[in-house]
Structures are given as structure tokens and as C-alpha cells.
Amino acid sequence: MVIKNHSNLQTTTASYLQSIYTDVLQRSPHEVEFHQAVKSLLDSIAPMLSQHPNYIKTGVLERLVEPERMITFRVPWLDDQGNVHVNRGFRVQFNSAIGPYKGGLRFHPSVNSSIMNFLGFTQTIKNALTGQAIGGAKGGADFDPKGKSDLEIMRFCQSYMAELAHYIGADLDIPAGDIGVGAREIGYLFGQYRRVHRQFEAGVFTGKGVDFGGSHGRTEATGYGTIYFVRQMLKQLGDSLNHKTVIVSGSGNVSIFAIEKAIELGANVVACSDSDGYIYDKNGLHLPTIKRLKLDEDQRICEYLTDHPEAIYVEGCDRIWGIPCDIALPCATQNELDEYAAEQLIDNGVTIVAEGANMPCTQEAINLFLDKGVSFGPAQAANAGGVAVSALEMAQNSARVAWSFEQVDQMLQKIMKTIYENSMRAAKDYDLDGNLVAGANIAGFKRVADAMVAQGI
Ligand code: GLU
């Protein structure tokens, strides 16, 4: 390893960080989402680097922004009519300094190397922040599961895993779900892995069915975790979720369980969405209908009106941010909440915004929230509950035990509280009191960077 000599101390932290960023732009010129994720981290850690030049001297950032490796592969599959289709599969093994590579798989037409790198990079920081021994990874394919039959999904998963099976393992790289990859897909993927390796290696995948090594509470963990994090944010303000008006974008796994926990803690959740539009009911959404439509029947959210004609359906999912609320939870996808949406939320009196999805707010939107004193919970912290419970699933698989839902939920609550406290403390240490973006990035970065320096990797 070449350790760069930055001894000419005229090199200021700012110009050093700019050079790191410029290198990323040059090396991956079209990867705009990856640029955004890197920039956000670099901006956050600037005050820390000024006080700890050792991170500059050891070239840890040059190493951190480059994935350890990325695997891409062909995924051919047959549709129900016998036609051949080919998708591109990915797995980016971003950083293994503190544990085996860990992160979900996303099946969505937008998947490309930029999306993979941004997700793998932010996963590295998020996983470190959980306090668990898990490195960062991400994978997926530019496959659109929408409208595919169950058999088509199964054939796709089997073809995808026929290749990926050679690169993962319980102590090497442990995938899980993400957008387009839920319990059904994980079952097919895990089944195919077992056929390739001919052994029952439960810890190679998380998010499995509870009958074959899955953890109780993993399905709920990301959504519940986001609400546990919001509860900490509210506590800081001397407040609670009781009677708060909440809007949640999306209607997938994260959104549904965020809605469930928010309602349980006394909130009135008035809107959620899918990629076509949003539903709004000022008296509160009926969660069992949303669960049936989205988890059981794979329907569009507009179908909600069939059972609930009193609700309103509006086409265009980004318009959801125009609804007045106390708490806004973007839980759908990257860059779904821009500066204009942030302005609308602020004008309507929002007090808390927390990211259930990965990087759902643009940098301009985040800056506006921070400027206007809106309490903001960044994804690395607010949605870390999912991967944290994945690490608990790995622990159960290693020990060949199964914990109860209550045990896992208690641990999740404790982890989210610790993440909140560690992020707040890290922000305070650098005179950035209350800035959870900086705090989460600094705390996560510090753990990974220290491990990389200690191991000389
Ligand atoms: N896809 C989830 C995330 O973004 C979960 C990853 C996992 O459990 O490995 O954190």
C-alpha cells in the first residue's frame, strides 16, 4: 500500500477534500448519484479532518471512495412465452474493514453502477453506525419485477444467483432485500444458492423466512427502526408521536411498517404513495387495506379508493410533499424529495423529516431543512434498523438459535437509541450541535477509517 505524504501542510483540508472529489468525478464521470453520496460525506467530515490530519496522511479517504471490487454479470432468463431476456447483474463489495460485506439487492430498471456505488458507499457508513461487525455492499439488477409472473420472478432469481453464488458466503458477503427484492425473492435466491453449494449455509442471506433461518422482526425492522429514531428526535424536543400528522412516501416494506409503528405510537398517518400517485385521507389511512393491496395482491395504490371512497387519490407521487404535516418520512427511493418539496413542507410547518429510504432527499433539500431549523434524520442513521436486525439474524444463524420477536424488537429499539446518541455526540464534538447528518457521517466514517488505518488496508 502506498501511503501518501501530505506533509506539505499548506494543503488545506478543503483543497484536499476537493481533490478527492475531483478524482471521483474523473474516475466515474457519469455516476451522479455516487458523486452526491461522496460529496455529502466529504462535506460532513471536513471539520473532523482539520483536527485529525492523520486521516489525511494515511490516505484513508482515497481508499474509502474506491470500492474493493465490483462484479457485473449477464443474467439471461426465459419469460412465460419462452422468449429470452438478458439483464445485467451487479454486486459491489465496497468495504470489508469492520466485517464481511453486507447489503441488500435491488431489482429495478434504474439499477446501474452509479446506483450500486452510491448504495454500497452509504451502506458502509450506515453499517458502521449500527455498531455491528458488518462491512458495506450492495447488489442487484436492472430487472423490472413489475408485471412479471411468479414463475418469471423465480427463473430470474435462479439465473441471477447461479452466478452470484460464487462470490458470496456467510463470512464473506451476505446479501438481503431492497427495492424489488422481498421475502419471495429471497426465498428463491437462497434456494438457488443452496443448490449451487449443496449445504445449508443459513448465514449467507438475511431476510429469510422464519422457517428457514430468518429472524423474527426483520421484515418490520427498517420501518419500525425509522420510527424509533424519530421518537428519539421528538424526545429531544420534549415531544412525542402522539397526535402528530405524518406523511410517508412509498408503500413498500419500509413505508408499511413505518406507518404501522407510527399509528401504534399515536400518530395520524394521512398519506402514502407508489410510483404512480398518492392517497390522502385526513382522518388517517387504513393500514390493513394498504397491506392487502401491496403485500398480498401487488396492486397499485389507487385501488385503495375502491374500499375507501372518502380518501383522495392524486396522480404524481412527488406531489405528496404538498400535504401539510408535522412529520415527513420519505421512504420510497433516491432523490424523491427536492428543494421545491422541502420548501412546501417548511411552509406548511413540518418539524421533523427522517429518511426511511436511501438518499431520498437532494442535497439542496437537506441544506434547506438544516437552515430552517427542521430536525433532520439522515438515512445512514434513520433507516439503519433494517441492516442492524440483519446483523442480529446473522448472529442467530451462527449460534443456531432463534430469538423471539420481542427480544429482537427490544434490541432494535436499543440500537436506534444508541445510533441517535452517537450521532448527536459526534456532531457536538465538532461544534455542530443537532446536525445529525454531520454526526452520523462522522461517527460512521470514524469507525471504518480507524479500522482501515489499523489494518493497513
Ligand atoms: N437494503 C437495506 C438497506 O438499505 C437492508 C440491507 C441488509 O439488511 O443487508 O439498509
CSV table of C-alpha atoms and ligand atoms in Angstrom, one decimal:
chain,number,residue,atom,x,y,z
A,1,MET,CA,0.0,0.0,0.0
A,2,VAL,CA,1.3,3.5,-0.9
A,3,ILE,CA,0.8,5.9,2.0
A,4,LYS,CA,0.6,9.4,0.5
A,5,ASN,CA,2.8,12.0,2.0
A,6,HIS,CA,0.7,15.1,2.7
A,7,SER,CA,3.4,16.7,4.8
A,8,ASN,CA,3.3,19.9,2.8
A,9,LEU,CA,0.8,21.2,5.3
A,10,GLN,CA,-0.2,24.1,3.1
A,11,THR,CA,-2.6,21.6,1.6
A,12,THR,CA,-5.7,22.7,3.4
A,13,THR,CA,-8.4,20.2,4.4
A,14,ALA,CA,-10.8,21.9,1.9
A,15,SER,CA,-8.5,21.6,-1.0
A,16,TYR,CA,-7.6,18.0,0.0
A,17,LEU,CA,-11.3,17.1,0.1
A,18,GLN,CA,-11.8,18.8,-3.3
A,19,SER,CA,-9.0,16.7,-4.8
A,20,ILE,CA,-10.6,13.5,-3.5
A,21,TYR,CA,-13.9,14.6,-5.0
A,22,THR,CA,-12.3,15.6,-8.3
A,23,ASP,CA,-10.7,12.2,-8.6
A,24,VAL,CA,-14.0,10.5,-8.1
A,25,LEU,CA,-15.6,12.7,-10.8
A,26,GLN,CA,-12.8,11.9,-13.2
A,27,ARG,CA,-12.7,8.2,-12.5
A,28,SER,CA,-16.5,7.7,-12.6
A,29,PRO,CA,-17.7,10.7,-14.7
A,30,HIS,CA,-21.3,9.6,-15.2
A,31,GLU,CA,-22.1,8.3,-11.8
A,32,VAL,CA,-24.1,11.3,-10.5
A,33,GLU,CA,-25.7,9.5,-7.5
A,34,PHE,CA,-22.3,8.2,-6.4
A,35,HIS,CA,-20.9,11.7,-6.6
A,36,GLN,CA,-23.8,13.0,-4.5
A,37,ALA,CA,-23.2,10.4,-1.8
A,38,VAL,CA,-19.4,11.0,-1.7
A,39,LYS,CA,-19.9,14.8,-1.6
A,40,SER,CA,-22.3,14.5,1.3
A,41,LEU,CA,-19.8,12.5,3.3
A,42,LEU,CA,-16.8,14.7,2.5
A,43,ASP,CA,-18.7,17.9,3.5
A,44,SER,CA,-19.7,16.3,6.8
A,45,ILE,CA,-16.2,15.1,7.8
A,46,ALA,CA,-14.3,18.3,6.9
A,47,PRO,CA,-14.3,19.7,10.5
A,48,MET,CA,-13.1,16.4,11.8
A,49,LEU,CA,-10.2,16.1,9.3
A,50,SER,CA,-9.0,19.6,10.2
A,51,GLN,CA,-8.5,18.3,13.8
A,52,HIS,CA,-7.2,14.9,12.9
A,53,PRO,CA,-4.8,15.2,9.9
A,54,ASN,CA,-3.8,11.6,10.4
A,55,TYR,CA,-6.7,10.6,8.3
A,56,ILE,CA,-5.3,12.7,5.5
A,57,LYS,CA,-1.7,11.4,6.0
A,58,THR,CA,-2.7,7.8,5.7
A,59,GLY,CA,-4.7,8.3,2.5
A,60,VAL,CA,-7.8,6.7,4.1
A,61,LEU,CA,-10.2,8.7,2.0
A,62,GLU,CA,-8.6,7.8,-1.3
A,63,ARG,CA,-9.2,4.2,-0.3
A,64,LEU,CA,-12.6,4.7,1.1
A,65,VAL,CA,-14.2,6.2,-2.0
A,66,GLU,CA,-13.0,3.3,-4.2
A,67,PRO,CA,-14.9,0.0,-3.9
A,68,GLU,CA,-12.9,-3.0,-3.0
A,69,ARG,CA,-14.4,-4.7,-6.1
A,70,MET,CA,-17.5,-4.6,-8.3
A,71,ILE,CA,-18.8,-7.8,-10.0
A,72,THR,CA,-21.0,-7.5,-13.1
A,73,PHE,CA,-22.5,-10.4,-14.9
A,74,ARG,CA,-25.1,-11.4,-17.5
A,75,VAL,CA,-28.4,-12.7,-16.3
A,76,PRO,CA,-30.3,-14.5,-19.0
A,77,TRP,CA,-33.9,-15.7,-18.3
A,78,LEU,CA,-36.9,-17.0,-20.1
A,79,ASP,CA,-40.3,-15.4,-19.9
A,80,ASP,CA,-43.6,-17.4,-19.8
A,81,GLN,CA,-43.8,-17.3,-23.6
A,82,GLY,CA,-40.3,-18.8,-24.0
A,83,ASN,CA,-38.6,-15.6,-25.1
A,84,VAL,CA,-35.0,-14.9,-23.9
A,85,HIS,CA,-34.3,-11.8,-21.9
A,86,VAL,CA,-30.9,-10.5,-20.7
A,87,ASN,CA,-30.4,-8.3,-17.7
A,88,ARG,CA,-27.2,-7.0,-16.1
A,89,GLY,CA,-26.4,-8.2,-12.6
A,90,PHE,CA,-24.2,-6.4,-10.1
A,91,ARG,CA,-22.6,-6.8,-6.7
A,92,VAL,CA,-20.4,-4.1,-5.3
A,93,GLN,CA,-18.3,-5.2,-2.4
A,94,PHE,CA,-17.5,-1.8,-1.1
A,95,ASN,CA,-15.6,-2.1,2.2
A,96,SER,CA,-14.8,-5.0,4.5
A,97,ALA,CA,-12.7,-3.2,7.1
A,98,ILE,CA,-15.1,-3.9,10.0
A,99,GLY,CA,-16.8,-7.1,8.9
A,100,PRO,CA,-18.0,-9.2,5.9
A,101,TYR,CA,-19.6,-7.3,3.1
A,102,LYS,CA,-23.3,-6.7,3.9
A,103,GLY,CA,-26.1,-5.0,2.0
A,104,GLY,CA,-29.2,-5.7,0.0
A,105,LEU,CA,-30.1,-6.5,-3.6
A,106,ARG,CA,-32.2,-4.1,-5.6
A,107,PHE,CA,-34.2,-5.2,-8.7
A,108,HIS,CA,-35.2,-2.1,-10.5
A,109,PRO,CA,-34.8,-0.8,-14.1
A,110,SER,CA,-32.8,2.2,-12.8
A,111,VAL,CA,-30.0,0.0,-11.4
A,112,ASN,CA,-26.6,0.8,-12.9
A,113,SER,CA,-23.1,1.2,-11.5
A,114,SER,CA,-23.8,4.7,-10.1
A,115,ILE,CA,-26.8,3.5,-8.1
A,116,MET,CA,-24.8,0.5,-6.9
A,117,ASN,CA,-21.8,2.6,-5.9
A,118,PHE,CA,-23.9,5.2,-4.1
A,119,LEU,CA,-25.8,2.5,-2.2
A,120,GLY,CA,-22.6,0.5,-1.4
A,121,PHE,CA,-20.8,3.6,-0.2
A,122,THR,CA,-23.6,4.8,2.1
A,123,GLN,CA,-24.2,1.3,3.3
A,124,THR,CA,-20.6,1.2,4.5
A,125,ILE,CA,-21.1,4.2,6.7
A,126,LYS,CA,-24.6,3.1,7.8
A,127,ASN,CA,-23.4,-0.4,8.8
A,128,ALA,CA,-20.5,1.1,10.8
A,129,LEU,CA,-23.0,3.3,12.6
A,130,THR,CA,-25.1,0.3,13.8
A,131,GLY,CA,-22.1,-0.8,15.9
A,132,GLN,CA,-22.3,-4.3,14.4
A,133,ALA,CA,-19.4,-6.1,12.6
A,134,ILE,CA,-20.7,-5.6,9.1
A,135,GLY,CA,-18.9,-4.1,6.1
A,136,GLY,CA,-20.7,-2.4,3.2
A,137,ALA,CA,-22.0,-3.9,-0.1
A,138,LYS,CA,-24.9,-3.6,-2.5
A,139,GLY,CA,-26.2,-5.6,-5.5
A,140,GLY,CA,-29.0,-6.0,-7.8
A,141,ALA,CA,-30.0,-6.0,-11.5
A,142,ASP,CA,-31.7,-3.7,-14.0
A,143,PHE,CA,-34.6,-6.1,-14.0
A,144,ASP,CA,-38.2,-4.7,-13.6
A,145,PRO,CA,-40.2,-7.1,-11.5
A,146,LYS,CA,-43.4,-5.1,-12.2
A,147,GLY,CA,-45.9,-7.2,-14.0
A,148,LYS,CA,-43.8,-10.3,-14.0
A,149,SER,CA,-45.4,-13.7,-13.2
A,150,ASP,CA,-44.3,-15.7,-10.2
A,151,LEU,CA,-42.5,-18.2,-12.4
A,152,GLU,CA,-40.7,-15.4,-14.3
A,153,ILE,CA,-39.5,-14.0,-11.0
A,154,MET,CA,-38.3,-17.4,-9.9
A,155,ARG,CA,-36.4,-18.0,-13.1
A,156,PHE,CA,-34.8,-14.6,-12.9
A,157,CYS,CA,-33.8,-15.1,-9.3
A,158,GLN,CA,-32.3,-18.5,-10.1
A,159,SER,CA,-30.3,-17.2,-13.0
A,160,TYR,CA,-29.1,-14.3,-11.0
A,161,MET,CA,-28.0,-16.5,-8.1
A,162,ALA,CA,-26.4,-19.1,-10.4
A,163,GLU,CA,-23.7,-16.5,-11.0
A,164,LEU,CA,-23.6,-14.5,-7.7
A,165,ALA,CA,-23.4,-17.7,-5.6
A,166,HIS,CA,-19.7,-17.9,-6.5
A,167,TYR,CA,-18.9,-14.5,-4.8
A,168,ILE,CA,-20.9,-14.6,-1.5
A,169,GLY,CA,-20.8,-16.6,1.7
A,170,ALA,CA,-21.7,-16.4,5.4
A,171,ASP,CA,-18.3,-15.0,6.3
A,172,LEU,CA,-17.7,-13.2,3.0
A,173,ASP,CA,-20.7,-11.3,1.7
A,174,ILE,CA,-24.3,-11.5,2.9
A,175,PRO,CA,-27.0,-10.1,0.7
A,176,ALA,CA,-30.5,-9.2,1.7
A,177,GLY,CA,-33.5,-7.4,0.2
A,178,ASP,CA,-34.0,-3.9,-1.1
A,179,ILE,CA,-36.4,-2.3,-3.6
A,180,GLY,CA,-38.0,-5.2,-5.7
A,181,VAL,CA,-36.5,-7.9,-3.5
A,182,GLY,CA,-38.7,-9.1,-0.7
A,183,ALA,CA,-39.4,-12.4,1.1
A,184,ARG,CA,-40.4,-14.2,-2.0
A,185,GLU,CA,-37.3,-13.3,-4.0
A,186,ILE,CA,-35.0,-14.0,-1.0
A,187,GLY,CA,-36.6,-17.5,-0.8
A,188,TYR,CA,-35.8,-18.2,-4.5
A,189,LEU,CA,-32.3,-16.7,-4.2
A,190,PHE,CA,-31.4,-18.7,-1.1
A,191,GLY,CA,-32.8,-21.9,-2.6
A,192,GLN,CA,-30.6,-21.5,-5.7
A,193,TYR,CA,-27.6,-20.7,-3.5
A,194,ARG,CA,-28.1,-24.0,-1.7
A,195,ARG,CA,-28.4,-25.9,-4.9
A,196,VAL,CA,-25.0,-24.5,-6.1
A,197,HIS,CA,-23.2,-25.1,-2.8
A,198,ARG,CA,-25.0,-28.2,-1.6
A,199,GLN,CA,-25.0,-27.2,2.1
A,200,PHE,CA,-27.4,-25.3,4.4
A,201,GLU,CA,-25.5,-22.1,5.0
A,202,ALA,CA,-28.2,-20.1,6.7
A,203,GLY,CA,-26.0,-17.0,7.4
A,204,VAL,CA,-25.3,-16.3,3.7
A,205,PHE,CA,-28.6,-14.4,3.3
A,206,THR,CA,-30.7,-12.2,5.7
A,207,GLY,CA,-34.4,-11.5,5.4
A,208,LYS,CA,-35.1,-15.2,5.0
A,209,GLY,CA,-38.4,-16.8,6.0
A,210,VAL,CA,-38.5,-17.5,9.8
A,211,ASP,CA,-38.9,-21.2,9.0
A,212,PHE,CA,-35.6,-21.5,7.3
A,213,GLY,CA,-33.3,-19.3,9.4
A,214,GLY,CA,-34.9,-15.9,9.2
A,215,SER,CA,-35.2,-13.6,12.2
A,216,HIS,CA,-38.4,-12.5,13.7
A,217,GLY,CA,-38.8,-8.8,13.3
A,218,ARG,CA,-36.5,-8.5,10.2
A,219,THR,CA,-39.5,-7.6,7.9
A,220,GLU,CA,-40.6,-4.8,10.2
A,221,ALA,CA,-37.1,-3.6,11.2
A,222,THR,CA,-36.4,-0.8,8.8
A,223,GLY,CA,-39.8,0.9,9.1
A,224,TYR,CA,-40.0,0.3,12.9
A,225,GLY,CA,-36.4,1.5,13.3
A,226,THR,CA,-37.2,4.7,11.4
A,227,ILE,CA,-40.0,5.5,13.9
A,228,TYR,CA,-37.9,4.6,16.9
A,229,PHE,CA,-35.3,7.0,15.6
A,230,VAL,CA,-38.0,9.7,15.1
A,231,ARG,CA,-39.2,9.0,18.6
A,232,GLN,CA,-35.7,9.9,19.9
A,233,MET,CA,-35.7,13.1,17.7
A,234,LEU,CA,-39.0,14.1,19.2
A,235,LYS,CA,-37.9,13.3,22.8
A,236,GLN,CA,-35.0,15.8,22.3
A,237,LEU,CA,-37.7,18.4,21.5
A,238,GLY,CA,-39.7,17.3,24.6
A,239,ASP,CA,-42.4,15.8,22.4
A,240,SER,CA,-43.8,12.5,21.2
A,241,LEU,CA,-45.6,11.0,18.2
A,242,ASN,CA,-49.0,11.2,19.8
A,243,HIS,CA,-51.5,13.1,17.6
A,244,LYS,CA,-48.8,14.1,15.1
A,245,THR,CA,-49.8,14.3,11.4
A,246,VAL,CA,-47.4,12.1,9.4
A,247,ILE,CA,-46.9,11.6,5.7
A,248,VAL,CA,-44.9,8.6,4.4
A,249,SER,CA,-43.9,8.3,0.7
A,250,GLY,CA,-43.9,4.8,-0.8
A,251,SER,CA,-45.9,1.8,0.1
A,252,GLY,CA,-43.3,-0.9,0.2
A,253,ASN,CA,-41.8,-2.8,3.1
A,254,VAL,CA,-40.2,0.3,4.7
A,255,SER,CA,-43.3,2.5,4.4
A,256,ILE,CA,-45.8,0.0,5.5
A,257,PHE,CA,-44.0,-0.8,8.8
A,258,ALA,CA,-43.2,2.8,9.4
A,259,ILE,CA,-46.9,3.6,9.1
A,260,GLU,CA,-47.7,0.6,11.4
A,261,LYS,CA,-45.4,1.8,14.2
A,262,ALA,CA,-46.3,5.4,13.8
A,263,ILE,CA,-50.0,4.6,14.2
A,264,GLU,CA,-49.2,2.4,17.2
A,265,LEU,CA,-47.5,5.3,18.9
A,266,GLY,CA,-50.5,7.6,18.4
A,267,ALA,CA,-49.7,9.4,15.1
A,268,ASN,CA,-52.2,10.1,12.4
A,269,VAL,CA,-50.7,8.9,9.1
A,270,VAL,CA,-52.6,10.7,6.4
A,271,ALA,CA,-50.8,9.9,3.1
A,272,CYS,CA,-48.6,7.3,1.3
A,273,SER,CA,-47.8,6.7,-2.3
A,274,ASP,CA,-46.5,4.5,-5.1
A,275,SER,CA,-44.7,5.4,-8.3
A,276,ASP,CA,-48.0,6.5,-9.9
A,277,GLY,CA,-49.5,8.7,-7.3
A,278,TYR,CA,-50.5,9.2,-3.7
A,279,ILE,CA,-53.6,8.6,-1.5
A,280,TYR,CA,-54.7,11.1,1.2
A,281,ASP,CA,-57.2,10.7,4.0
A,282,LYS,CA,-57.1,13.5,6.6
A,283,ASN,CA,-58.7,11.1,9.1
A,284,GLY,CA,-55.9,8.6,8.8
A,285,LEU,CA,-55.1,5.8,6.4
A,286,HIS,CA,-56.5,2.3,6.9
A,287,LEU,CA,-53.3,0.2,7.1
A,288,PRO,CA,-54.9,-3.3,6.6
A,289,THR,CA,-56.1,-2.2,3.1
A,290,ILE,CA,-52.7,-0.9,2.2
A,291,LYS,CA,-51.1,-4.2,3.4
A,292,ARG,CA,-53.5,-6.3,1.4
A,293,LEU,CA,-53.0,-4.3,-1.8
A,294,LYS,CA,-49.3,-4.1,-1.6
A,295,LEU,CA,-48.1,-7.1,0.3
A,296,ASP,CA,-50.7,-9.7,-0.9
A,297,GLU,CA,-52.1,-8.6,-4.2
A,298,ASP,CA,-49.4,-6.5,-5.9
A,299,GLN,CA,-51.9,-3.8,-6.8
A,300,ARG,CA,-51.5,-0.1,-7.4
A,301,ILE,CA,-52.2,2.3,-4.5
A,302,CYS,CA,-55.1,4.0,-6.4
A,303,GLU,CA,-57.1,0.8,-5.7
A,304,TYR,CA,-57.3,2.0,-2.1
A,305,LEU,CA,-60.3,4.1,-3.2
A,306,THR,CA,-62.4,1.1,-4.0
A,307,ASP,CA,-62.7,0.3,-0.3
A,308,HIS,CA,-62.3,3.9,0.9
A,309,PRO,CA,-64.1,6.3,-1.3
A,310,GLU,CA,-63.7,9.0,1.3
A,311,ALA,CA,-59.9,9.2,0.5
A,312,ILE,CA,-58.4,11.2,-2.3
A,313,TYR,CA,-56.0,9.9,-5.0
A,314,VAL,CA,-53.7,12.3,-6.8
A,315,GLU,CA,-51.6,11.3,-9.7
A,316,GLY,CA,-47.8,12.0,-9.5
A,317,CYS,CA,-46.1,10.7,-6.4
A,318,ASP,CA,-43.8,13.8,-5.8
A,319,ARG,CA,-46.9,15.9,-5.1
A,320,ILE,CA,-47.3,14.2,-1.7
A,321,TRP,CA,-44.9,16.7,-0.2
A,322,GLY,CA,-47.5,19.5,-0.6
A,323,ILE,CA,-49.7,17.9,2.1
A,324,PRO,CA,-49.4,19.8,5.5
A,325,CYS,CA,-47.9,17.6,8.2
A,326,ASP,CA,-45.7,17.6,11.3
A,327,ILE,CA,-43.5,14.8,10.3
A,328,ALA,CA,-42.5,13.8,6.7
A,329,LEU,CA,-40.9,10.4,6.1
A,330,PRO,CA,-39.5,9.8,2.6
A,331,CYS,CA,-39.5,6.0,2.3
A,332,ALA,CA,-39.6,5.4,-1.4
A,333,THR,CA,-36.4,6.0,-3.4
A,334,GLN,CA,-33.4,8.2,-4.0
A,335,ASN,CA,-33.8,11.9,-4.7
A,336,GLU,CA,-37.6,11.8,-4.4
A,337,LEU,CA,-37.7,15.0,-2.2
A,338,ASP,CA,-36.1,18.0,-3.8
A,339,GLU,CA,-35.7,21.7,-2.8
A,340,TYR,CA,-39.2,22.7,-4.0
A,341,ALA,CA,-40.7,19.9,-2.0
A,342,ALA,CA,-38.7,20.9,1.0
A,343,GLU,CA,-39.9,24.5,0.7
A,344,GLN,CA,-43.5,23.3,0.6
A,345,LEU,CA,-43.0,21.2,3.7
A,346,ILE,CA,-41.4,24.0,5.6
A,347,ASP,CA,-44.1,26.5,4.5
A,348,ASN,CA,-46.6,24.0,5.9
A,349,GLY,CA,-44.9,23.8,9.2
A,350,VAL,CA,-43.0,20.5,9.2
A,351,THR,CA,-40.9,19.9,12.3
A,352,ILE,CA,-39.2,16.6,11.6
A,353,VAL,CA,-38.0,14.9,8.4
A,354,ALA,CA,-36.4,11.5,8.6
A,355,GLU,CA,-35.2,9.3,5.7
A,356,GLY,CA,-36.6,5.8,5.6
A,357,ALA,CA,-35.3,5.3,2.0
A,358,ASN,CA,-31.6,5.6,0.9
A,359,MET,CA,-30.7,9.2,0.0
A,360,PRO,CA,-34.3,10.3,-0.7
A,361,CYS,CA,-33.6,14.0,-0.2
A,362,THR,CA,-31.5,16.0,-2.5
A,363,GLN,CA,-28.5,17.9,-1.0
A,364,GLU,CA,-30.4,21.2,-1.7
A,365,ALA,CA,-33.4,19.9,0.3
A,366,ILE,CA,-31.3,18.8,3.2
A,367,ASN,CA,-29.5,22.2,3.3
A,368,LEU,CA,-32.8,23.9,3.4
A,369,PHE,CA,-34.1,21.8,6.3
A,370,LEU,CA,-30.9,22.4,8.3
A,371,ASP,CA,-31.0,26.2,7.6
A,372,LYS,CA,-34.6,26.5,8.6
A,373,GLY,CA,-34.2,24.5,11.8
A,374,VAL,CA,-36.2,21.4,10.8
A,375,SER,CA,-35.0,18.4,12.7
A,376,PHE,CA,-33.5,16.1,10.0
A,377,GLY,CA,-32.7,12.4,10.4
A,378,PRO,CA,-30.4,11.2,7.6
A,379,ALA,CA,-30.8,7.7,6.0
A,380,GLN,CA,-27.5,6.3,7.4
A,381,ALA,CA,-29.0,6.7,10.9
A,382,ALA,CA,-32.7,6.7,10.4
A,383,ASN,CA,-33.1,3.6,8.2
A,384,ALA,CA,-30.2,1.6,9.8
A,385,GLY,CA,-32.7,-0.6,11.7
A,386,GLY,CA,-33.1,-3.0,8.8
A,387,VAL,CA,-29.5,-3.9,8.4
A,388,ALA,CA,-29.0,-3.8,12.1
A,389,VAL,CA,-31.5,-6.6,12.5
A,390,SER,CA,-29.9,-8.4,9.6
A,391,ALA,CA,-26.8,-8.5,11.7
A,392,LEU,CA,-28.9,-9.9,14.5
A,393,GLU,CA,-30.1,-12.6,12.0
A,394,MET,CA,-26.5,-13.4,11.2
A,395,ALA,CA,-25.7,-13.8,14.9
A,396,GLN,CA,-28.7,-16.1,15.4
A,397,ASN,CA,-27.6,-18.2,12.4
A,398,SER,CA,-24.1,-18.5,13.7
A,399,ALA,CA,-25.3,-19.6,17.1
A,400,ARG,CA,-28.1,-21.8,15.6
A,401,VAL,CA,-30.7,-20.1,17.8
A,402,ALA,CA,-33.9,-18.2,17.2
A,403,TRP,CA,-34.8,-15.2,19.3
A,404,SER,CA,-38.5,-14.1,19.8
A,405,PHE,CA,-40.0,-11.1,18.1
A,406,GLU,CA,-40.0,-9.2,21.5
A,407,GLN,CA,-36.3,-9.9,22.0
A,408,VAL,CA,-35.3,-8.7,18.6
A,409,ASP,CA,-37.6,-5.6,18.9
A,410,GLN,CA,-36.0,-4.7,22.2
A,411,MET,CA,-32.6,-4.9,20.7
A,412,LEU,CA,-33.7,-2.8,17.7
A,413,GLN,CA,-35.0,-0.1,20.0
A,414,LYS,CA,-31.7,0.0,21.9
A,415,ILE,CA,-29.7,0.1,18.7
A,416,MET,CA,-31.7,3.0,17.3
A,417,LYS,CA,-31.3,4.9,20.5
A,418,THR,CA,-27.6,4.3,20.5
A,419,ILE,CA,-27.3,5.4,16.9
A,420,TYR,CA,-29.1,8.6,17.7
A,421,GLU,CA,-27.0,9.3,20.8
A,422,ASN,CA,-23.7,8.5,19.0
A,423,SER,CA,-24.7,10.8,16.0
A,424,MET,CA,-25.6,13.6,18.4
A,425,ARG,CA,-22.4,13.3,20.3
A,426,ALA,CA,-20.2,13.2,17.2
A,427,ALA,CA,-21.9,16.4,16.0
A,428,LYS,CA,-21.4,18.1,19.3
A,429,ASP,CA,-17.7,17.1,19.4
A,430,TYR,CA,-17.2,19.3,16.3
A,431,ASP,CA,-19.5,22.2,17.3
A,432,LEU,CA,-22.3,21.1,15.0
A,433,ASP,CA,-24.9,20.5,17.7
A,434,GLY,CA,-28.0,18.9,16.5
A,435,ASN,CA,-26.7,18.3,12.9
A,436,LEU,CA,-27.4,14.6,12.6
A,437,VAL,CA,-26.2,14.5,9.0
A,438,ALA,CA,-22.7,15.5,10.1
A,439,GLY,CA,-22.9,13.4,13.3
A,440,ALA,CA,-24.0,10.2,11.6
A,441,ASN,CA,-21.4,10.6,8.8
A,442,ILE,CA,-18.6,11.4,11.3
A,443,ALA,CA,-19.4,8.6,13.7
A,444,GLY,CA,-19.7,6.0,10.8
A,445,PHE,CA,-16.7,7.3,9.0
A,446,LYS,CA,-14.5,7.2,12.1
A,447,ARG,CA,-15.2,3.6,12.8
A,448,VAL,CA,-14.4,2.4,9.3
A,449,ALA,CA,-11.4,4.8,8.9
A,450,ASP,CA,-9.9,3.7,12.2
A,451,ALA,CA,-10.2,0.0,11.2
A,452,MET,CA,-8.7,0.7,7.8
A,453,VAL,CA,-5.7,2.5,9.3
A,454,ALA,CA,-5.2,-0.1,12.0
A,455,GLN,CA,-5.2,-2.9,9.4
A,456,GLY,CA,-3.1,-1.0,6.8
A,457,ILE,CA,-5.7,-1.8,4.1
B,1,GLU,N1,-31.4,-2.8,1.9
B,1,GLU,C1,-31.4,-2.5,3.3
B,1,GLU,C2,-30.6,-1.2,3.5
B,1,GLU,O1,-30.5,-0.4,2.6
B,1,GLU,C3,-31.0,-3.6,4.1
B,1,GLU,C4,-29.7,-4.3,3.9
B,1,GLU,C5,-29.4,-5.5,4.7
B,1,GLU,O2,-30.2,-5.9,5.5
B,1,GLU,O3,-28.4,-6.1,4.4
B,1,GLU,O4,-30.0,-1.0,4.5
